[in-house]
Structures are given as structure tokens and as C-alpha cells.
Coordinates of C-alpha atoms in Angstrom, one line a residue:
M1 CA 0.0 0.0 0.0
N2 CA 1.4 3.4 -0.9
P3 CA 1.8 5.3 2.4
T4 CA 1.5 8.7 0.7
F5 CA -2.2 8.4 0.1
A6 CA -3.9 11.3 1.9
A7 CA -6.7 10.8 4.4
R8 CA -10.2 11.6 3.0
S9 CA -13.2 13.1 4.5
R10 CA -16.4 11.0 4.7
F11 CA -18.1 12.1 1.5
D12 CA -15.0 12.3 -0.7
V13 CA -15.3 10.0 -3.7
W14 CA -12.9 8.8 -6.4
A15 CA -14.5 9.5 -9.8
P16 CA -12.1 9.9 -12.7
K17 CA -14.8 9.0 -15.2
A18 CA -17.1 11.9 -14.1
Q19 CA -17.2 15.3 -15.6
S20 CA -19.2 16.6 -12.7
V21 CA -20.3 15.2 -9.3
T22 CA -22.9 16.5 -6.9
L23 CA -23.4 15.2 -3.4
L24 CA -27.0 14.8 -2.3
A25 CA -26.9 14.8 1.5
D26 CA -30.2 14.8 3.5
G27 CA -32.0 16.3 0.6
T28 CA -29.5 19.1 0.0
E29 CA -27.2 19.3 -3.0
Y30 CA -23.5 20.2 -2.7
A31 CA -21.4 20.8 -5.7
M32 CA -18.2 18.7 -5.5
V33 CA -14.8 19.8 -6.6
S34 CA -12.2 17.5 -8.3
G35 CA -8.8 17.4 -6.7
E36 CA -5.6 15.5 -6.8
G37 CA -5.9 12.0 -8.2
D38 CA -9.5 12.6 -9.4
W39 CA -10.8 12.6 -5.8
W40 CA -13.9 14.8 -5.5
T41 CA -14.8 16.6 -2.3
A42 CA -17.9 18.6 -1.2
P43 CA -17.2 21.9 0.5
G44 CA -19.8 22.7 3.1
A45 CA -21.1 19.1 3.4
P46 CA -22.4 18.0 6.8
A47 CA -19.4 17.4 9.1
G48 CA -21.2 15.2 11.6
G49 CA -24.3 13.3 12.4
E50 CA -26.0 10.5 10.6
V51 CA -26.6 11.4 7.0
D52 CA -28.4 9.7 4.1
Y53 CA -26.5 10.6 0.9
G54 CA -25.7 9.7 -2.7
Y55 CA -24.0 11.1 -5.8
L56 CA -25.5 12.7 -8.9
I57 CA -23.0 12.0 -11.7
D58 CA -22.8 14.2 -14.8
G59 CA -26.1 15.9 -14.1
A60 CA -28.1 12.7 -13.5
E61 CA -31.4 13.0 -11.7
K62 CA -31.1 9.7 -9.8
P63 CA -28.4 9.5 -7.1
V64 CA -26.2 6.4 -6.8
P65 CA -24.7 5.0 -3.6
D66 CA -21.2 5.6 -2.3
P67 CA -18.7 2.8 -3.5
R68 CA -17.5 2.8 0.1
S69 CA -21.0 2.9 1.6
R70 CA -21.2 1.5 5.1
R71 CA -25.0 1.2 5.2
Q72 CA -27.8 0.7 2.6
P73 CA -30.9 0.8 4.8
E74 CA -33.3 0.7 1.8
G75 CA -31.3 -1.5 -0.5
V76 CA -28.3 -1.3 -2.9
H77 CA -30.2 1.0 -5.4
K78 CA -31.0 3.7 -2.8
L79 CA -29.1 6.2 -0.8
S80 CA -26.2 5.3 1.4
R81 CA -26.2 6.2 5.1
T82 CA -23.2 7.2 7.2
F83 CA -22.0 4.9 10.0
D84 CA -19.7 5.8 12.8
A85 CA -17.7 2.5 13.4
G86 CA -16.0 4.0 16.4
A87 CA -19.1 4.6 18.4
Y88 CA -19.5 1.0 19.5
S89 CA -18.3 0.1 23.0
W90 CA -16.4 -3.2 22.7
G91 CA -16.3 -5.7 25.5
D92 CA -13.8 -8.2 24.0
S93 CA -10.6 -6.9 25.6
G94 CA -10.1 -10.4 27.2
W95 CA -10.1 -12.2 23.9
V96 CA -6.8 -13.5 22.7
S97 CA -6.8 -14.9 19.2
P98 CA -4.8 -18.1 18.7
G99 CA -4.3 -17.3 15.0
L100 CA -4.8 -20.1 12.4
D101 CA -3.9 -22.9 14.8
G102 CA -5.5 -26.0 13.4
N103 CA -8.6 -26.0 15.6
V104 CA -12.0 -26.4 14.1
I105 CA -13.8 -23.8 12.0
Y106 CA -17.6 -23.6 11.7
E107 CA -18.9 -22.2 8.4
M108 CA -22.3 -20.6 8.6
H109 CA -24.7 -18.5 6.5
I110 CA -26.4 -15.9 8.7
G111 CA -29.7 -15.9 6.7
T112 CA -30.3 -19.7 7.2
F113 CA -28.5 -20.4 10.4
T114 CA -31.5 -19.4 12.5
P115 CA -35.2 -19.0 11.7
E116 CA -34.9 -15.2 12.0
G117 CA -31.8 -15.1 9.8
T118 CA -30.1 -12.2 11.5
L119 CA -26.8 -11.5 13.3
D120 CA -28.5 -10.9 16.6
A121 CA -30.4 -14.2 16.4
A122 CA -27.1 -16.0 15.6
I123 CA -25.7 -14.6 18.9
G124 CA -28.2 -16.7 20.6
K125 CA -26.5 -19.8 19.2
L126 CA -22.9 -18.9 20.2
D127 CA -23.1 -20.7 23.5
Y128 CA -24.0 -23.8 21.6
L129 CA -21.0 -23.4 19.3
A130 CA -18.7 -22.8 22.2
G131 CA -20.0 -26.0 23.8
L132 CA -19.5 -27.9 20.5
G133 CA -15.8 -26.9 20.9
V134 CA -15.1 -25.1 17.6
Q135 CA -12.5 -22.3 17.6
Y136 CA -13.8 -20.1 14.8
V137 CA -17.1 -19.2 13.2
E138 CA -16.7 -18.4 9.5
L139 CA -19.5 -16.2 8.1
L140 CA -20.4 -16.5 4.4
P141 CA -20.3 -13.0 2.8
V142 CA -22.5 -10.4 4.5
N143 CA -21.8 -7.4 2.2
A144 CA -24.8 -5.6 0.7
F145 CA -26.6 -7.4 -2.2
N146 CA -29.8 -6.7 -4.0
G147 CA -32.9 -8.4 -2.6
T148 CA -33.7 -9.9 0.8
H149 CA -31.8 -13.2 0.7
N150 CA -28.8 -14.5 -1.2
W151 CA -25.9 -16.9 -0.8
G152 CA -23.8 -13.7 -0.4
Y153 CA -21.7 -14.0 -3.5
D154 CA -23.8 -11.4 -5.4
G155 CA -22.7 -8.5 -3.3
V156 CA -22.1 -5.1 -4.9
L157 CA -21.2 -2.9 -2.0
W158 CA -18.2 -4.4 -0.3
Y159 CA -18.0 -2.0 2.6
A160 CA -21.7 -2.3 3.7
V161 CA -23.2 -5.0 5.9
Q162 CA -26.5 -6.4 4.5
E163 CA -29.4 -4.6 6.3
T164 CA -31.6 -7.7 6.4
Y165 CA -28.9 -9.3 8.5
G166 CA -29.0 -6.4 10.9
G167 CA -26.5 -3.9 9.4
P168 CA -23.0 -2.9 10.6
E169 CA -23.7 -2.4 14.4
A170 CA -25.3 -5.8 14.6
Y171 CA -22.2 -7.2 13.0
Q172 CA -20.1 -5.5 15.7
R173 CA -22.4 -7.0 18.4
F174 CA -22.0 -10.5 16.9
V175 CA -18.2 -10.4 16.8
D176 CA -18.1 -8.9 20.3
A177 CA -20.3 -11.7 21.6
A178 CA -18.3 -14.4 19.9
H179 CA -15.1 -13.1 21.4
Q180 CA -16.6 -13.0 24.8
R181 CA -17.3 -16.7 24.5
G182 CA -13.9 -17.6 23.3
L183 CA -14.8 -17.9 19.6
G184 CA -12.9 -16.2 16.9
V185 CA -14.5 -14.8 13.7
I186 CA -13.5 -15.3 10.1
Q187 CA -15.3 -13.3 7.4
D188 CA -15.7 -14.6 3.9
V189 CA -15.0 -11.7 1.4
V190 CA -15.5 -11.6 -2.4
H191 CA -13.3 -9.4 -4.5
N192 CA -13.2 -11.4 -7.8
H193 CA -16.5 -10.1 -9.2
L194 CA -19.7 -8.1 -8.4
G195 CA -23.3 -9.2 -8.4
P196 CA -25.6 -8.6 -11.4
S197 CA -27.7 -5.8 -9.8
G198 CA -26.8 -2.7 -8.0
N199 CA -23.2 -2.3 -9.3
Y200 CA -22.7 1.4 -10.0
L201 CA -18.9 1.4 -9.7
G202 CA -18.4 1.8 -13.5
M203 CA -20.0 5.2 -13.3
F204 CA -17.3 6.4 -11.0
A205 CA -14.1 4.8 -12.2
P206 CA -12.5 1.8 -14.0
Y207 CA -13.0 -0.6 -11.2
L208 CA -13.5 -3.5 -13.6
T209 CA -11.6 -4.5 -16.7
E210 CA -13.6 -5.4 -19.8
G211 CA -12.3 -8.3 -21.8
K212 CA -10.7 -10.0 -18.8
S213 CA -13.8 -11.8 -17.6
N214 CA -14.0 -14.7 -15.2
T215 CA -16.8 -17.2 -14.6
W216 CA -19.0 -14.5 -13.0
G217 CA -18.3 -11.4 -15.2
D218 CA -15.7 -8.7 -15.7
S219 CA -12.6 -9.0 -13.6
L220 CA -11.4 -6.4 -11.1
N221 CA -8.9 -4.0 -12.6
L222 CA -5.9 -4.9 -10.6
D223 CA -3.2 -4.3 -13.2
G224 CA -4.5 -1.9 -15.8
P225 CA -4.6 2.0 -16.0
L226 CA -5.6 3.6 -12.7
S227 CA -5.5 0.3 -10.9
D228 CA -3.5 1.8 -8.0
E229 CA -6.7 3.2 -6.6
V230 CA -8.6 0.0 -7.3
R231 CA -6.1 -2.0 -5.3
R232 CA -6.3 0.6 -2.5
Y233 CA -10.1 0.2 -2.6
V234 CA -9.9 -3.6 -1.9
I235 CA -7.1 -3.4 0.6
E236 CA -8.9 -0.8 2.6
N237 CA -11.9 -3.1 2.6
L238 CA -9.8 -5.9 4.1
L239 CA -8.4 -3.6 6.8
M240 CA -11.9 -2.4 7.6
W241 CA -12.9 -5.8 8.8
F242 CA -9.9 -6.0 11.1
R243 CA -10.0 -2.5 12.5
D244 CA -13.7 -1.6 12.7
Y245 CA -15.2 -5.1 13.3
H246 CA -12.5 -6.9 15.2
V247 CA -12.5 -9.8 12.8
D248 CA -9.7 -12.3 13.3
G249 CA -9.3 -13.7 9.8
L250 CA -10.6 -13.4 6.3
R251 CA -11.5 -16.1 3.8
L252 CA -10.7 -14.8 0.3
D253 CA -13.2 -16.1 -2.3
A254 CA -11.9 -17.8 -5.5
V255 CA -8.5 -16.1 -5.7
H256 CA -7.7 -17.9 -8.9
A257 CA -10.2 -15.5 -10.5
L258 CA -8.2 -12.4 -9.5
H259 CA -6.4 -11.4 -12.7
D260 CA -3.1 -9.6 -11.8
E261 CA 0.0 -9.5 -13.9
R262 CA 1.9 -7.0 -11.7
A263 CA 5.3 -7.9 -10.3
I264 CA 3.8 -7.8 -6.8
H265 CA 0.6 -9.8 -6.9
I266 CA -2.5 -8.5 -5.1
L267 CA -2.5 -11.5 -2.8
E268 CA 1.0 -10.7 -1.7
E269 CA 0.0 -7.1 -1.1
F270 CA -3.0 -8.4 0.9
A271 CA -0.7 -10.4 3.1
V272 CA 1.8 -7.6 3.6
E273 CA -1.0 -5.2 4.6
T274 CA -2.6 -7.7 6.9
D275 CA 0.7 -8.3 8.7
R276 CA 1.2 -4.6 9.1
C277 CA -2.3 -4.3 10.5
A278 CA -1.7 -7.2 12.9
A279 CA 1.5 -5.4 14.2
E280 CA -0.5 -2.1 14.6
L281 CA -3.3 -3.8 16.5
G282 CA -1.0 -6.1 18.5
K283 CA -2.8 -9.3 17.7
P284 CA -2.7 -12.2 15.1
L285 CA -4.7 -11.6 11.9
F286 CA -4.7 -14.1 9.0
L287 CA -5.9 -14.6 5.4
I288 CA -7.2 -17.9 4.0
A289 CA -7.4 -18.2 0.2
E290 CA -10.0 -20.3 -1.6
S291 CA -8.0 -21.6 -4.6
D292 CA -8.3 -24.5 -7.0
L293 CA -4.8 -23.9 -8.3
N294 CA -3.1 -26.4 -6.0
N295 CA -0.2 -24.0 -5.9
A296 CA 1.6 -23.8 -2.6
R297 CA 3.1 -20.5 -3.6
L298 CA 0.1 -18.8 -2.1
I299 CA 1.0 -20.0 1.4
A300 CA 4.8 -20.1 1.0
P301 CA 6.8 -17.4 2.9
R302 CA 7.5 -14.2 1.0
S303 CA 11.2 -14.8 1.8
V304 CA 11.2 -17.6 -0.8
G305 CA 9.0 -16.0 -3.3
G306 CA 5.6 -16.9 -1.9
Y307 CA 2.7 -14.7 -1.2
G308 CA 2.7 -15.3 2.5
L309 CA -0.9 -16.1 3.1
A310 CA -1.7 -18.0 6.3
G311 CA -3.7 -20.7 4.7
Q312 CA -5.8 -22.0 1.8
W313 CA -8.7 -24.3 1.2
S314 CA -7.8 -27.8 -0.2
D315 CA -10.7 -29.3 -2.2
D316 CA -8.6 -32.4 -2.8
F317 CA -9.2 -33.6 0.7
H318 CA -13.0 -33.1 0.3
H319 CA -13.1 -35.0 -2.9
A320 CA -11.0 -38.0 -1.6
A321 CA -13.0 -38.2 1.6
H322 CA -16.4 -37.8 -0.2
V323 CA -15.7 -40.6 -2.7
N324 CA -14.5 -43.1 -0.1
V325 CA -17.4 -42.4 2.2
T326 CA -20.2 -42.1 -0.4
G327 CA -19.0 -44.1 -3.4
E328 CA -19.9 -41.2 -5.7
T329 CA -17.5 -40.9 -8.6
V330 CA -19.2 -38.6 -11.1
G331 CA -17.4 -35.6 -12.6
Y332 CA -14.4 -34.3 -10.7
Y333 CA -14.8 -37.1 -8.2
E334 CA -13.5 -39.7 -10.8
D335 CA -9.8 -39.1 -10.1
F336 CA -10.3 -39.8 -6.3
D337 CA -11.8 -43.2 -6.7
S338 CA -9.4 -45.0 -4.4
I339 CA -8.3 -45.2 -0.8
G340 CA -4.9 -44.4 -2.1
A341 CA -6.1 -41.0 -3.2
L342 CA -7.1 -40.2 0.4
A343 CA -3.7 -41.6 1.6
K344 CA -1.9 -39.3 -0.8
V345 CA -3.8 -36.2 0.3
Y346 CA -3.1 -37.0 4.0
T347 CA 0.6 -37.3 3.4
E348 CA 1.2 -34.8 0.6
G349 CA -1.5 -32.2 1.1
F350 CA -2.7 -32.1 -2.5
F351 CA -3.7 -35.1 -4.7
H352 CA -3.1 -33.2 -7.9
N353 CA 0.4 -32.0 -7.4
G354 CA 1.6 -32.2 -11.0
T355 CA -0.6 -35.2 -11.9
W356 CA -3.2 -35.6 -14.7
S357 CA -6.6 -34.3 -13.9
S358 CA -9.3 -36.0 -16.0
F359 CA -11.9 -33.3 -15.2
R360 CA -9.5 -30.5 -16.5
E361 CA -8.0 -32.8 -19.2
R362 CA -4.5 -31.6 -18.3
S363 CA -1.9 -32.0 -15.6
H364 CA -2.6 -29.9 -12.5
G365 CA -0.9 -28.5 -9.4
R366 CA 2.5 -28.7 -7.9
P367 CA 4.0 -30.4 -4.8
I368 CA 4.0 -28.9 -1.3
D369 CA 7.4 -28.6 0.3
P370 CA 6.9 -30.2 3.8
A371 CA 9.9 -28.2 5.1
R372 CA 8.2 -24.9 4.4
H373 CA 4.6 -25.6 5.2
S374 CA 2.4 -26.5 8.2
L375 CA -0.4 -29.0 8.0
H376 CA -2.6 -26.4 9.6
Q377 CA -2.2 -24.1 6.5
L378 CA -4.6 -26.4 4.6
V379 CA -8.3 -25.9 5.5
V380 CA -10.4 -28.9 4.7
C381 CA -13.9 -30.2 5.1
T382 CA -16.2 -33.0 4.1
Q383 CA -19.1 -30.6 3.5
N384 CA -19.3 -26.9 2.7
H385 CA -21.6 -24.3 1.1
D386 CA -20.2 -25.0 -2.4
Q387 CA -20.0 -28.8 -2.3
I388 CA -23.6 -29.0 -1.0
G389 CA -25.1 -26.0 -2.8
N390 CA -23.7 -26.8 -6.2
R391 CA -25.4 -30.1 -6.3
A392 CA -28.6 -30.1 -8.3
A393 CA -30.9 -30.5 -5.2
G394 CA -28.6 -29.0 -2.7
D395 CA -28.6 -32.2 -0.8
R396 CA -26.2 -32.9 2.1
I397 CA -24.5 -36.3 2.5
S398 CA -26.8 -36.9 5.4
A399 CA -29.6 -37.3 2.8
S400 CA -28.0 -40.6 1.6
L401 CA -25.7 -41.8 4.3
N402 CA -26.3 -43.5 7.7
T403 CA -25.0 -42.4 11.0
A404 CA -22.0 -44.7 10.9
Q405 CA -20.9 -43.2 7.6
L406 CA -21.5 -39.6 8.7
A407 CA -19.5 -40.2 11.8
Q408 CA -16.7 -41.7 9.7
A409 CA -16.6 -38.6 7.5
A410 CA -16.4 -36.5 10.8
V411 CA -13.4 -38.6 11.9
L412 CA -11.6 -38.3 8.6
N413 CA -11.9 -34.5 8.9
I414 CA -11.6 -33.7 12.5
A415 CA -9.0 -36.3 13.4
G416 CA -7.1 -35.6 10.2
P417 CA -3.9 -33.6 10.1
F418 CA -5.2 -30.4 8.5
T419 CA -7.4 -27.5 9.8
P420 CA -10.9 -29.0 9.8
M421 CA -14.0 -27.0 8.9
L422 CA -17.6 -27.9 9.4
F423 CA -20.7 -26.7 7.6
M424 CA -23.5 -25.5 9.8
G425 CA -25.8 -28.4 10.8
E426 CA -23.3 -31.1 9.8
E427 CA -22.5 -31.8 13.4
Y428 CA -25.9 -33.4 13.9
G429 CA -26.6 -34.7 10.4
A430 CA -29.0 -31.9 9.4
L431 CA -31.5 -33.2 6.9
T432 CA -32.4 -29.8 5.6
P433 CA -30.9 -29.2 2.1
W434 CA -28.8 -26.1 1.3
P435 CA -29.7 -25.3 -2.3
F436 CA -28.7 -22.3 -4.3
F437 CA -31.1 -19.4 -3.7
T438 CA -31.6 -15.8 -4.9
S439 CA -34.1 -13.0 -4.5
H440 CA -33.5 -10.8 -7.5
P441 CA -36.3 -8.2 -7.6
E442 CA -35.9 -7.8 -11.3
P443 CA -38.2 -10.4 -13.1
E444 CA -35.8 -10.7 -16.1
L445 CA -32.8 -11.3 -13.9
G446 CA -34.6 -13.8 -11.8
K447 CA -35.8 -15.7 -14.8
A448 CA -32.3 -15.7 -16.4
T449 CA -30.8 -17.0 -13.1
A450 CA -33.3 -19.9 -12.8
E451 CA -33.0 -20.9 -16.5
G452 CA -29.2 -20.7 -16.3
R453 CA -29.2 -23.0 -13.3
L454 CA -31.2 -25.6 -15.2
R455 CA -28.9 -25.4 -18.2
E456 CA -25.9 -25.8 -16.0
F457 CA -27.1 -29.0 -14.5
E458 CA -28.6 -30.5 -17.7
K459 CA -25.0 -30.3 -19.1
M460 CA -23.9 -32.4 -16.1
G461 CA -26.5 -35.0 -16.6
W462 CA -28.7 -34.1 -13.7
D463 CA -32.5 -34.4 -13.9
P464 CA -33.8 -30.8 -14.2
D465 CA -36.9 -31.8 -12.2
T466 CA -34.6 -32.2 -9.1
V467 CA -33.2 -28.6 -9.4
P468 CA -35.1 -26.1 -7.1
N469 CA -35.9 -22.7 -8.6
P470 CA -33.4 -20.4 -6.9
Q471 CA -36.0 -17.5 -7.1
D472 CA -38.7 -19.5 -5.3
P473 CA -38.9 -18.2 -1.7
E474 CA -39.5 -21.8 -0.6
T475 CA -36.0 -22.7 -1.8
F476 CA -34.6 -20.2 0.6
V477 CA -36.9 -21.4 3.5
S478 CA -35.9 -25.0 2.9
A479 CA -32.3 -24.2 3.6
K480 CA -32.9 -22.9 7.1
L481 CA -31.7 -25.2 9.8
N482 CA -34.3 -27.2 11.7
W483 CA -32.8 -27.2 15.2
T484 CA -35.4 -29.6 16.6
E485 CA -33.7 -32.4 14.5
Q486 CA -31.1 -32.6 17.3
E487 CA -33.8 -34.2 19.5
R488 CA -33.9 -37.4 17.3
P489 CA -31.8 -40.2 18.8
E490 CA -29.5 -40.8 15.9
Q491 CA -28.8 -37.1 15.3
A492 CA -28.2 -36.6 19.0
R493 CA -25.7 -39.5 19.0
L494 CA -23.9 -38.0 16.0
L495 CA -23.8 -34.6 17.8
N496 CA -22.1 -36.2 20.8
I497 CA -19.6 -37.9 18.5
Y498 CA -18.7 -34.5 17.0
R499 CA -18.3 -33.0 20.5
D500 CA -16.1 -35.8 21.6
L501 CA -14.0 -35.7 18.5
I502 CA -13.4 -32.0 18.7
A503 CA -12.5 -32.3 22.4
L504 CA -10.1 -35.1 21.6
R505 CA -8.4 -33.1 18.8
R506 CA -7.9 -30.2 21.2
K507 CA -6.2 -32.2 23.9
N508 CA -4.3 -34.8 21.9
K509 CA -0.9 -33.5 20.8
D510 CA -0.5 -36.1 18.1
L511 CA -3.7 -35.1 16.3
H512 CA -2.7 -31.4 16.6
N513 CA 0.9 -31.8 15.4
P514 CA 1.4 -29.4 12.4
D515 CA 4.5 -31.2 11.0
F516 CA 4.0 -32.7 7.6
T517 CA 6.6 -35.3 8.2
S518 CA 4.6 -36.6 11.2
V519 CA 1.9 -38.2 9.0
K520 CA 2.1 -41.8 7.9
V521 CA -0.6 -43.8 6.2
S522 CA -1.1 -47.5 5.6
F523 CA -4.1 -48.9 3.7
D524 CA -5.6 -51.9 1.9
E525 CA -7.4 -51.0 -1.3
D526 CA -9.1 -54.4 -1.7
K527 CA -10.2 -54.8 2.0
R528 CA -11.1 -51.1 2.1
W529 CA -9.4 -50.0 5.3
L530 CA -7.0 -47.1 6.1
V531 CA -4.8 -46.3 9.1
L532 CA -3.6 -42.7 9.7
H533 CA -0.6 -42.8 12.0
R534 CA 0.1 -39.6 14.0
G535 CA 2.9 -40.3 16.5
G536 CA 1.5 -42.3 19.4
T537 CA -2.1 -42.1 18.0
A538 CA -3.7 -43.9 15.1
V539 CA -7.0 -43.3 13.3
V540 CA -8.3 -46.6 12.1
V541 CA -11.0 -46.5 9.4
N542 CA -13.1 -49.4 7.9
F543 CA -14.8 -48.2 4.6
A544 CA -16.1 -51.7 3.9
D545 CA -19.7 -52.9 4.3
G546 CA -18.6 -55.7 6.6
E547 CA -16.3 -56.3 9.6
R548 CA -12.6 -55.9 9.1
E549 CA -9.6 -56.9 11.2
I550 CA -7.0 -54.2 10.6
P551 CA -3.3 -54.6 11.5
V552 CA -2.7 -52.0 14.2
A553 CA -0.9 -52.7 17.5
A554 CA -3.2 -50.7 19.7
K555 CA -3.0 -50.3 23.5
K556 CA -6.3 -48.4 24.1
V557 CA -9.3 -47.1 22.3
L558 CA -9.6 -43.3 22.7
L559 CA -12.8 -42.9 20.7
S560 CA -15.0 -45.2 18.6
T561 CA -17.9 -44.2 16.4
E562 CA -19.7 -47.6 16.2
P563 CA -20.2 -50.3 18.9
G564 CA -18.4 -53.6 18.3
E565 CA -14.8 -52.5 18.0
S566 CA -12.2 -54.6 19.7
I567 CA -8.4 -54.8 20.2
G568 CA -6.7 -58.0 19.4
D569 CA -3.1 -59.2 19.3
G570 CA -1.7 -56.6 16.9
T571 CA -5.0 -55.9 15.3
V572 CA -8.1 -53.7 15.7
S573 CA -11.4 -55.2 14.6
L574 CA -14.1 -52.7 13.4
P575 CA -17.7 -53.3 12.3
A576 CA -18.9 -52.1 8.9
H577 CA -18.1 -48.3 8.4
G578 CA -16.6 -48.3 11.9
T579 CA -13.9 -45.9 12.9
A580 CA -11.7 -45.7 16.0
I581 CA -9.0 -43.5 17.3
V582 CA -6.5 -45.6 19.3
K583 CA -3.3 -45.2 21.4
V584 CA -0.5 -47.2 19.9

């Protein structure tokens, strides 16, 4: 970040594309004056108090929101409202962040986590999450989008917290409450594209680069003319979460879609600025990238040419675990159709580390250097919002697996060597689906979204009759967790297994060891068993439909997911789909 950038007043706006800009503040117009770097300022504008405002560009009659708007009380097409982030009285001075330490992350969507779908309602569930034993809650994107409900990846105002969730002060209350319960907060942020409705950035400046599109639209202008200010825009957005909202970490959505050919990549700049902010605030802050590149450069130290991010998602673990637990081998799952694939992921981090990818029809990835990386840098899961929501019906694995198999998936993840993440409701085998949903007010956009969804799944061979209409309000309602499901015996049993697993991971040093070289795996492809060796602890897994006697010299069973396990002379016997963690 260039330290020479001047401080700005609250209504200043960068608008190099504009010939004239007028500030409309509480019904009064203020002519703005262009200054250095095409920043416009409004002499005489209100210096204090809460103000509803917008900008009239080049004589337009309709005002548009502030690109740095903190509040959009009437939606993304209406006026912005000022927000004093410093007015909140924080009570989290006793919170000490552990950083990205390998303990469990819990991914949640505010709109469907509770019946009310608000940040304040989610506060009421924080004691439950603390009792579950997770270390961090990770919120799907909360920045302002058009409509009343959305996954969060259609946001258009990156500085504003969605009003239907409660707005920015409710967000501060949530983080404060989480910290007071010993829970850290990770916020999912999206900077690779903007949603299809409510994006007025192009009227102000070249925030986007035409002709360099990604899957979702035009790419952010990170390396073209005037991109210094665009980079500043996204970096200041990252720092906002840390400074104004006390967030501990950020998950960076789909970083492979960030097109940047500069010598210093934007991800490296993100990491540098995050480290500076951490030093300024005197606490750990971290960034986790979502990337399908399988390129360890993202998380390698800057001293050896890496970007220096704290961690990244590893989909290879999900795919290998999913195939072995469910038997599903369609699409990108095909490459992972073996226990050996899971064994490779456990020991090498990536499955595709320079190997042929049938889904991509090319070789993919590069190896991880175990000497330079920690196991905890890879964030893994057996379910998440994408892997569930991008299925035709949005069905969880709990819709097709029994409790033994669900518990087995939990052990593969939570007792595995990486940083485990859960998706809300997974811990009790939630039967509610989590399909893709939208609430675009524009009929044409809603129709196009629904039809596009059908075409996408027809190409993949899914029955279109199983694809819910994302615009149907009932699709959104169906995704809300049904908390009464925990009262059912099998789901209550699964919840207890999750609690015991997380507690064991926290106290067992072997399971928490971040050293890549500490991981050893043995397996039998034909008999369908695997043993994950972690020092004096072993995770024994029977994927078969029948009982298996597995060669492990165990001294004691620390945890078992299915009744009927037994320790023999140099063996552990497990029932069908049984899993045990043993002392060796």
C-alpha cells in the first residue's frame, strides 16, 4: 500500500470517469470539486451526524450509492447512510486470538443459520457453538446485495453489511459476543466479481476490466490503468474488517479469478498489509485463500517468493473423503476413486500436485514442500456451502448416508492432520438441504438465473426436475436449519460424537501436530481400510460394508464411532463403516 495516500473526508469519492459530481446529503445538493488523483470533495457538506446521501454524476437526476458505503438501509439501489464505526463500545478486551492454529472452523450462513436469519439471532447460538468446541465461526459473505436473501456472493457494495442481517452495528455485536465466548470470527469476502444488480462502480471509475472476464463477469482492474486506486479500494476493505469489526481472519473467495500480472501480486499485497495491521493492533490476523490452483506459492513465505498467506482451502481432501465415504465418482470425483487418493492427500496435502486431472483434461498442481509448510495451513472439510449448494438438489451427504458413515466422515476430517472446517448443521446430520437461492427483484434477472441454473445441471446430466428454482422463496426457506432435529436419537448421537471428536483433537498433541513429516498412512485397497498414523495415536477406518480386522498394535481405544470394535493381538477389529482412534 502506498503510504503517501492522503486521508479523506467522509463524502470524498474517487470518480475519474465523471465530468461533474454533486453530493446529495439529507436532501441538499452540494457541488463537488475535483482534486488530486481525481478525488472529489464537497465543501460545506455536513461534518457530523447520521446522513443519508448519494451522488449525482454528470447531471443525473437519480443519485447512486457511495462505493465505500457502510450502510444501505433501503437496498443497494438507494441512498447510502453514514455509519460511525468508532461509536460501538467493545467488551472483548479479554479475547486473545490463537491465529490459524489447526482447531475447528464452523462455516455458517447468517440468513439460514436461525429461523430469523439475523446476526442478533445468531448470537443466541454462540453458547451452543462454544459447547461444541469449535475455535472459529466463519461467516459467508455479508456485504450488501440486491434483494432480501442470497448466498452472499452477489454482493455489490463491499463496505456495507447487509441490512436484512441487521447492518453494521449488529455485526459488531456479533463479533463482540463471539469473542466473549472464546470464539474467533473469520469473514468470507469476495473481490473477484460483483453481483448482477446494484453495481454502479463503473459510473465512477475503471474498477472493472472489460475483456478479462472470469466465470462470473468482468474481472477487477488490478493491473490496468488507474489500478493503484482500485487496489487501494480492496485493501482498505480488508483492513476495515480487522479495524472496525475486530474480525480475526478473512477467507478470500476464489482467488484464482483475481487477474493480476503485476510484479507484486495483489495476494502478496493483501498479506503484507494484513501483517502490518496485525502489528498495529497487536494481535494475530490471517488470510485464508480459496483456490483451486493447488499452488503452494500462495501459502509459502515471502522470503522464498511466496505470497505469505496464512492458509488455503484444499478441495482435494474433500473429494477424496467424499468418494470413499459415499462411493460417488461422477465428474471431478472420478480421479479420487481409491483409498490411495485419500492416503496421498493425507501425506502430501494435494492429490493433484503435477498429476493428470481428468476433469480438467490436463496436468494440475505442484507439490507442497513439507519443510516450508504447516499442516494447519490447509483448511479442509467433508461438507461446505459450495460442495452442497452446487449439487442439483442442494442435498447434504446426510440425505443418503447412515449415522456410521456420517461419523466416519467426521473422523476423517476432525482427526485428520489439517485444519478442519464444518458446515452448519453437519454436526448433527441436518436433513435440511442447502440449495442455491436468490431474491433478485428484477423479473428478467430472476428468470435468467433460474434458467441458467437448469442449463448448467442439464449439461452435467442431472434431472432438471430435481433442481429447485433459486428464485422461489420456498427454496430459501428449505435451507434454514431445523434445530429440533437434534432431538432425534441418531442425530443426538452424532452430535455427541462431534463434540467428543473436537475435544479429543484439542487435547491430543499427536492429532494437533502441524508437522507434515509426522503423517504416515497404511491402507488396503481391496479390503477397504486405512490407518492414519500420528505419532502415538492412530486413526483406524473401515470403509467396507462388513467387519474388518486391521493390523494395528493398539493399546487403548480413545474414541469409537460404532459399537463392536475390539483390540486383538496386533489388530483392531471394526464393524462395517466403523472408525476408531487408538493409542499405539
